[in-house]
PDB file of C-alpha atoms in Angstrom:
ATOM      1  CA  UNK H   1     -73.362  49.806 -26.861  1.00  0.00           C
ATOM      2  CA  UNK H   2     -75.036  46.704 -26.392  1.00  0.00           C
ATOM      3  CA  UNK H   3     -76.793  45.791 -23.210  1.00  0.00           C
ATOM      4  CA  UNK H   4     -74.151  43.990 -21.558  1.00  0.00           C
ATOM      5  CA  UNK H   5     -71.967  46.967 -22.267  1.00  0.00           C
ATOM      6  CA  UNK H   6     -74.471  49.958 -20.893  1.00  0.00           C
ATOM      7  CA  UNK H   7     -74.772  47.378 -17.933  1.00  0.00           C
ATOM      8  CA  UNK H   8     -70.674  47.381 -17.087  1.00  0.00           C
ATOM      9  CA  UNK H   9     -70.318  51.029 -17.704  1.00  0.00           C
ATOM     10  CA  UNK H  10     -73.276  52.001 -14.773  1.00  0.00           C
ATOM     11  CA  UNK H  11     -71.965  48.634 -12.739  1.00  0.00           C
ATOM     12  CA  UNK H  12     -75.247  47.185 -12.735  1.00  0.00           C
ATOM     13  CA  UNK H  13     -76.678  44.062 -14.144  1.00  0.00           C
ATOM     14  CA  UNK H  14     -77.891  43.395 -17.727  1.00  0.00           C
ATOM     15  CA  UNK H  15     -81.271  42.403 -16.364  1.00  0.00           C
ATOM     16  CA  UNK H  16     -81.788  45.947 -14.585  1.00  0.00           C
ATOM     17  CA  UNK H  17     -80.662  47.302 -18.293  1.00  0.00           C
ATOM     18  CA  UNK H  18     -83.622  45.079 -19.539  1.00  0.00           C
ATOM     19  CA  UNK H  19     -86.129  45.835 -16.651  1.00  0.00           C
ATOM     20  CA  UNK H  20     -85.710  49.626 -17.199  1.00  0.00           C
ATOM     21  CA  UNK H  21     -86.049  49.260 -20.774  1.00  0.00           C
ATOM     22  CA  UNK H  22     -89.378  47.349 -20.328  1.00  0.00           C
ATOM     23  CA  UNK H  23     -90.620  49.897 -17.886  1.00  0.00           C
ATOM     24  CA  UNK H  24     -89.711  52.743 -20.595  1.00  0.00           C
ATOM     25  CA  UNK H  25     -87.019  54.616 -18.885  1.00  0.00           C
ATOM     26  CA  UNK H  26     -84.229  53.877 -21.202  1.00  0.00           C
ATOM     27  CA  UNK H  27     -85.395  53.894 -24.972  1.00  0.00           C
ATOM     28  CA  UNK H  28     -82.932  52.225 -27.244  1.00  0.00           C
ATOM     29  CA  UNK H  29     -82.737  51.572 -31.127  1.00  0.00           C
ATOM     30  CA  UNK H  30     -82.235  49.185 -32.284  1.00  0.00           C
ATOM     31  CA  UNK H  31     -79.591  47.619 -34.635  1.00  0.00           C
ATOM     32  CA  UNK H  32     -81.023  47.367 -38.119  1.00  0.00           C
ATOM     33  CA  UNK H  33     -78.273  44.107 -39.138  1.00  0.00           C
ATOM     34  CA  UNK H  34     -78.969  42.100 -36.052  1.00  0.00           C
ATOM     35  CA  UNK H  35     -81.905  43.303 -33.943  1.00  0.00           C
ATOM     36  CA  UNK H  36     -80.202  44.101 -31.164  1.00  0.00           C
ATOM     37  CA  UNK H  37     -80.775  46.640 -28.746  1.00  0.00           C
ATOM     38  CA  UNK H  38     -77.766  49.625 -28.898  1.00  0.00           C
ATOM     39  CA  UNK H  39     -77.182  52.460 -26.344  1.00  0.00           C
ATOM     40  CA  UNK H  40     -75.582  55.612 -26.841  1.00  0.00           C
ATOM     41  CA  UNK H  41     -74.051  57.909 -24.063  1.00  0.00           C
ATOM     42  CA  UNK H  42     -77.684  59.594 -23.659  1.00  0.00           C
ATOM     43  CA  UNK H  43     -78.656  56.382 -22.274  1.00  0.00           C
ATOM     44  CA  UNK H  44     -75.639  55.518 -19.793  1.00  0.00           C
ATOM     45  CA  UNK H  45     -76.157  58.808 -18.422  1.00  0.00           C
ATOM     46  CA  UNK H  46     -79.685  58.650 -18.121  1.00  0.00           C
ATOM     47  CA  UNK H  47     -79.200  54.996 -15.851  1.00  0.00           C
ATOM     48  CA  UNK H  48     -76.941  57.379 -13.953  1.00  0.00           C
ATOM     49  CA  UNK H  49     -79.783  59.406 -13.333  1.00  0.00           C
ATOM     50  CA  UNK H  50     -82.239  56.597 -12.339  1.00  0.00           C
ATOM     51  CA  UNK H  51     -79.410  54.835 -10.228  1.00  0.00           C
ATOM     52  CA  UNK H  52     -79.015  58.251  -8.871  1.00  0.00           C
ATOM     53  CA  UNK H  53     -82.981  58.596  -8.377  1.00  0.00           C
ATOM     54  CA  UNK H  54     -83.090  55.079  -7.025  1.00  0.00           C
ATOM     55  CA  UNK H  55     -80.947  56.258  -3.826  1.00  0.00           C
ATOM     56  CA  UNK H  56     -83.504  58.781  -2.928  1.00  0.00           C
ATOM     57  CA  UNK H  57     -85.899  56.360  -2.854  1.00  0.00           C
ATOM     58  CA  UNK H  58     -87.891  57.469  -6.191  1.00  0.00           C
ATOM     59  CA  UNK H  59     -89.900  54.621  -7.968  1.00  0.00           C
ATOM     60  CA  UNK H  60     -90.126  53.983 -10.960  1.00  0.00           C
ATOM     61  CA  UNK H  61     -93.632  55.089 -11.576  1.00  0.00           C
ATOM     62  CA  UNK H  62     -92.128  58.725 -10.036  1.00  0.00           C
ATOM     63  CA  UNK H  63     -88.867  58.141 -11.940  1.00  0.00           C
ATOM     64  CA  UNK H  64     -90.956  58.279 -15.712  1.00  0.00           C
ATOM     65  CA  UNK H  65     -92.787  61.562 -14.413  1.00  0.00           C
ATOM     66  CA  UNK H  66     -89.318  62.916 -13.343  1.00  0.00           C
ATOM     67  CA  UNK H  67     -88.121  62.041 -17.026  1.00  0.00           C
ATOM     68  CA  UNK H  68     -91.641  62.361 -19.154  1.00  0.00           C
ATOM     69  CA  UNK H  69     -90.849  66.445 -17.526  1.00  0.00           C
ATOM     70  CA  UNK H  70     -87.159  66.893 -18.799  1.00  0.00           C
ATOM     71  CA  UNK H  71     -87.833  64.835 -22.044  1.00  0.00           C
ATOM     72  CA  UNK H  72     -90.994  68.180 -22.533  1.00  0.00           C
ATOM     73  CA  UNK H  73     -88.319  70.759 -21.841  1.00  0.00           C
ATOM     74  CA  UNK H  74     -89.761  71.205 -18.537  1.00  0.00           C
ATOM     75  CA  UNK H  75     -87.524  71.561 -14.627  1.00  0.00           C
ATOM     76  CA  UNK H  76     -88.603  67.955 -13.761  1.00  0.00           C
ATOM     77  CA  UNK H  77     -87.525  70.144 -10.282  1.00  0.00           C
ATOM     78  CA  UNK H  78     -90.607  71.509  -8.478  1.00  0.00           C
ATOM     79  CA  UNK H  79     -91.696  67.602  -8.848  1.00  0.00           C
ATOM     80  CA  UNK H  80     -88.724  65.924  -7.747  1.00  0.00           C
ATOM     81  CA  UNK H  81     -88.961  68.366  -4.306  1.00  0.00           C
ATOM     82  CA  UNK H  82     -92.484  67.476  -3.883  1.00  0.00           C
ATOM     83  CA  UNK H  83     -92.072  64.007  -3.997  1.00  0.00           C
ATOM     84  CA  UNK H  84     -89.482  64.332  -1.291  1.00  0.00           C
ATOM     85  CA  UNK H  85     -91.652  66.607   0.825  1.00  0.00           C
ATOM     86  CA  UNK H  86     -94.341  64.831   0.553  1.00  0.00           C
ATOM     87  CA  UNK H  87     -92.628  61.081   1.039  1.00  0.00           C
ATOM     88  CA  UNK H  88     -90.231  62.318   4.223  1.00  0.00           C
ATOM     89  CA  UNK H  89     -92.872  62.176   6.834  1.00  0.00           C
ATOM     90  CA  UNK H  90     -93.694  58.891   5.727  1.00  0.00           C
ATOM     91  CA  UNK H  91     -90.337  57.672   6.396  1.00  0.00           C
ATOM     92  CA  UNK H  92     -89.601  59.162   9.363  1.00  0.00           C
ATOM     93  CA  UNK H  93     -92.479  57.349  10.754  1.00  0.00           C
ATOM     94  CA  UNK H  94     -91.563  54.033   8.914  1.00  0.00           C
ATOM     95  CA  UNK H  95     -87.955  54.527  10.839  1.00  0.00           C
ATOM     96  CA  UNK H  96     -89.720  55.015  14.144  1.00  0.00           C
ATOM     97  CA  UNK H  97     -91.411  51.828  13.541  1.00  0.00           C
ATOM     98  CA  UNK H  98     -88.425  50.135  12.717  1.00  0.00           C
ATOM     99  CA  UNK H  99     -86.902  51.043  15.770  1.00  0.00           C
ATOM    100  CA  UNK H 100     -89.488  49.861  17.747  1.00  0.00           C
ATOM    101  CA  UNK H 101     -89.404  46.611  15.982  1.00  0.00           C
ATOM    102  CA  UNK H 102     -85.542  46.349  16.705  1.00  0.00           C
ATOM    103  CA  UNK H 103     -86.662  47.112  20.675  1.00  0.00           C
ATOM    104  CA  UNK H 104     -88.888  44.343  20.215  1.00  0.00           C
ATOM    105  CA  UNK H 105     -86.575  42.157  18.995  1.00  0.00           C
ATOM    106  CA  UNK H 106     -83.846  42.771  21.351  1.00  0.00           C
ATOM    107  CA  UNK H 107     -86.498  42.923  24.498  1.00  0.00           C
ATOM    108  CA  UNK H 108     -87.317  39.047  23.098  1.00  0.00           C
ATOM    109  CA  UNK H 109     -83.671  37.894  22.332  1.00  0.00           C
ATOM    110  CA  UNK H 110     -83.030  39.164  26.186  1.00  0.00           C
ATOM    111  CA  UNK H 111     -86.062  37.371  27.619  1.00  0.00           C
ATOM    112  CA  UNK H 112     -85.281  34.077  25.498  1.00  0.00           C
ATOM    113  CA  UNK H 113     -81.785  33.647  26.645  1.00  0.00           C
ATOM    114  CA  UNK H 114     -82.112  31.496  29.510  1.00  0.00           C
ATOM    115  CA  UNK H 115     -85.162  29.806  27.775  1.00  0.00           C
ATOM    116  CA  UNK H 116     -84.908  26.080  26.517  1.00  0.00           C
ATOM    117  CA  UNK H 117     -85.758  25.069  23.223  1.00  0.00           C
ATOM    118  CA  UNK H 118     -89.082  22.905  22.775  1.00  0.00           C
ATOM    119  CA  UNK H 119     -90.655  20.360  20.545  1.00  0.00           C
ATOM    120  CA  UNK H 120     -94.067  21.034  19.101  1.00  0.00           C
ATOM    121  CA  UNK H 121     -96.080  18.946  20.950  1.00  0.00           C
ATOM    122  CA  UNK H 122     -99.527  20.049  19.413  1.00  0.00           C
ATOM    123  CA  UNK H 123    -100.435  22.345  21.804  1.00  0.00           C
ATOM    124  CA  UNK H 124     -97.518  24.802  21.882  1.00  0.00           C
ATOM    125  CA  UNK H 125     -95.117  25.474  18.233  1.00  0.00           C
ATOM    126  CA  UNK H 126     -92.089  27.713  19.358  1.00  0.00           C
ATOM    127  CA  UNK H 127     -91.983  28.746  22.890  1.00  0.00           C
ATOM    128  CA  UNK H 128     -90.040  31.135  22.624  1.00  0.00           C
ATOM    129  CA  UNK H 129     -92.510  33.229  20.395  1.00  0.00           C
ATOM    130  CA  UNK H 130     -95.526  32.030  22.166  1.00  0.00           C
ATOM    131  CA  UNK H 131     -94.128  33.331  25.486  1.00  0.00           C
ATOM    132  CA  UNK H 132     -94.609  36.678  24.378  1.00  0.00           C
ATOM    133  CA  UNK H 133     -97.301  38.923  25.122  1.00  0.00           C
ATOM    134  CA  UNK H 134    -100.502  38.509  22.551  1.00  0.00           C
ATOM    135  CA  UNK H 135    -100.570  41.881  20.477  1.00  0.00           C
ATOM    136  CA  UNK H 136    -103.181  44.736  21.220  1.00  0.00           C
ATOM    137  CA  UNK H 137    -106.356  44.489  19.014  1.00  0.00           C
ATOM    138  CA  UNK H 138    -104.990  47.442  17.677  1.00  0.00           C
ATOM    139  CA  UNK H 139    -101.530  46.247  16.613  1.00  0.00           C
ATOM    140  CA  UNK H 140    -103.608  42.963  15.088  1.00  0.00           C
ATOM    141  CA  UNK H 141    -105.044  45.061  13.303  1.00  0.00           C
ATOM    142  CA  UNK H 142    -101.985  47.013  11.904  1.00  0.00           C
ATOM    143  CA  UNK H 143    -100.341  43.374  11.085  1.00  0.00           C
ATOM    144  CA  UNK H 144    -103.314  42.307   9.551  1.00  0.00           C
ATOM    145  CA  UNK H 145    -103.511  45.321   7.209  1.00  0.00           C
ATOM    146  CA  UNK H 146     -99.631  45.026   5.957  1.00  0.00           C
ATOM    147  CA  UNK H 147    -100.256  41.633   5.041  1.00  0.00           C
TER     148      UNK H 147
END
């Protein structure tokens, strides 16, 4: 199979075919009349297994341990449950952030809905943000780092 074809068969694009490649996870011959890369049915499963990976939120640094394991003969299991373990708290609290983000945002839609649009007049921007309460040092902070 040539890229295009690997990339119909998993429904994905031939650029994610290509990125993949380039980051090691598929490993194709190549064909010895033209040059071009050719995938075999190893390979379409194994982007089944990454796209599969992908939805669990596995990267693709954690995707080539997952596979460097089964490619040694070794359960790339005990990992794979490790990496969940270890990544679900960190979720959980990125969910409870972006909850209270969405209470933010609906708290500010609320208070702007009677409010009238301005002009910047070189003191003032967007009123509507700038009507808001400034953040704690603390949440500064916390922006400041994520940026």
């Amino acid at each position: 199979m040539k890229v295009s074809d690997l990339a119909r068969a998993a429904g994905v694009t031939a650029e994610t075919v290509r990125h993949y490649t380039r980051e090691g996870l598929l490993a194709p011959t190549r064909d010895p009349h033209n040059g071009y890369q050719r995938f075999g049915e190893q390979d379409r499963e194994r982007l089944a297994f990454i796209q599969r990976a992908r939805t669990l939120g596995f990267g693709i640094k954690e995707i080539r341990d997952i596979l460097a394991h089964a490619d040694h003969g070794d359960s790339p299991c005990p990992l794979v449950r490790d990496l969940l373990a270890s990544r679900l708290p960190e979720i959980r609290t990125r969910i409870r952030e972006l909850e209270a983000l969405a209470a933010r945002m609906e708290e500010a839609l609320d208070a702007w809905a009677e409010m009238p649009d301005g002009t910047p007049d070189g003191h003032s921007l967007c009123r509507l943000i700038e009507s808001l309460p400034a953040p704690s040092t603390d949440a500064a902070a916390t922006a400041k780092e994520e940026a």
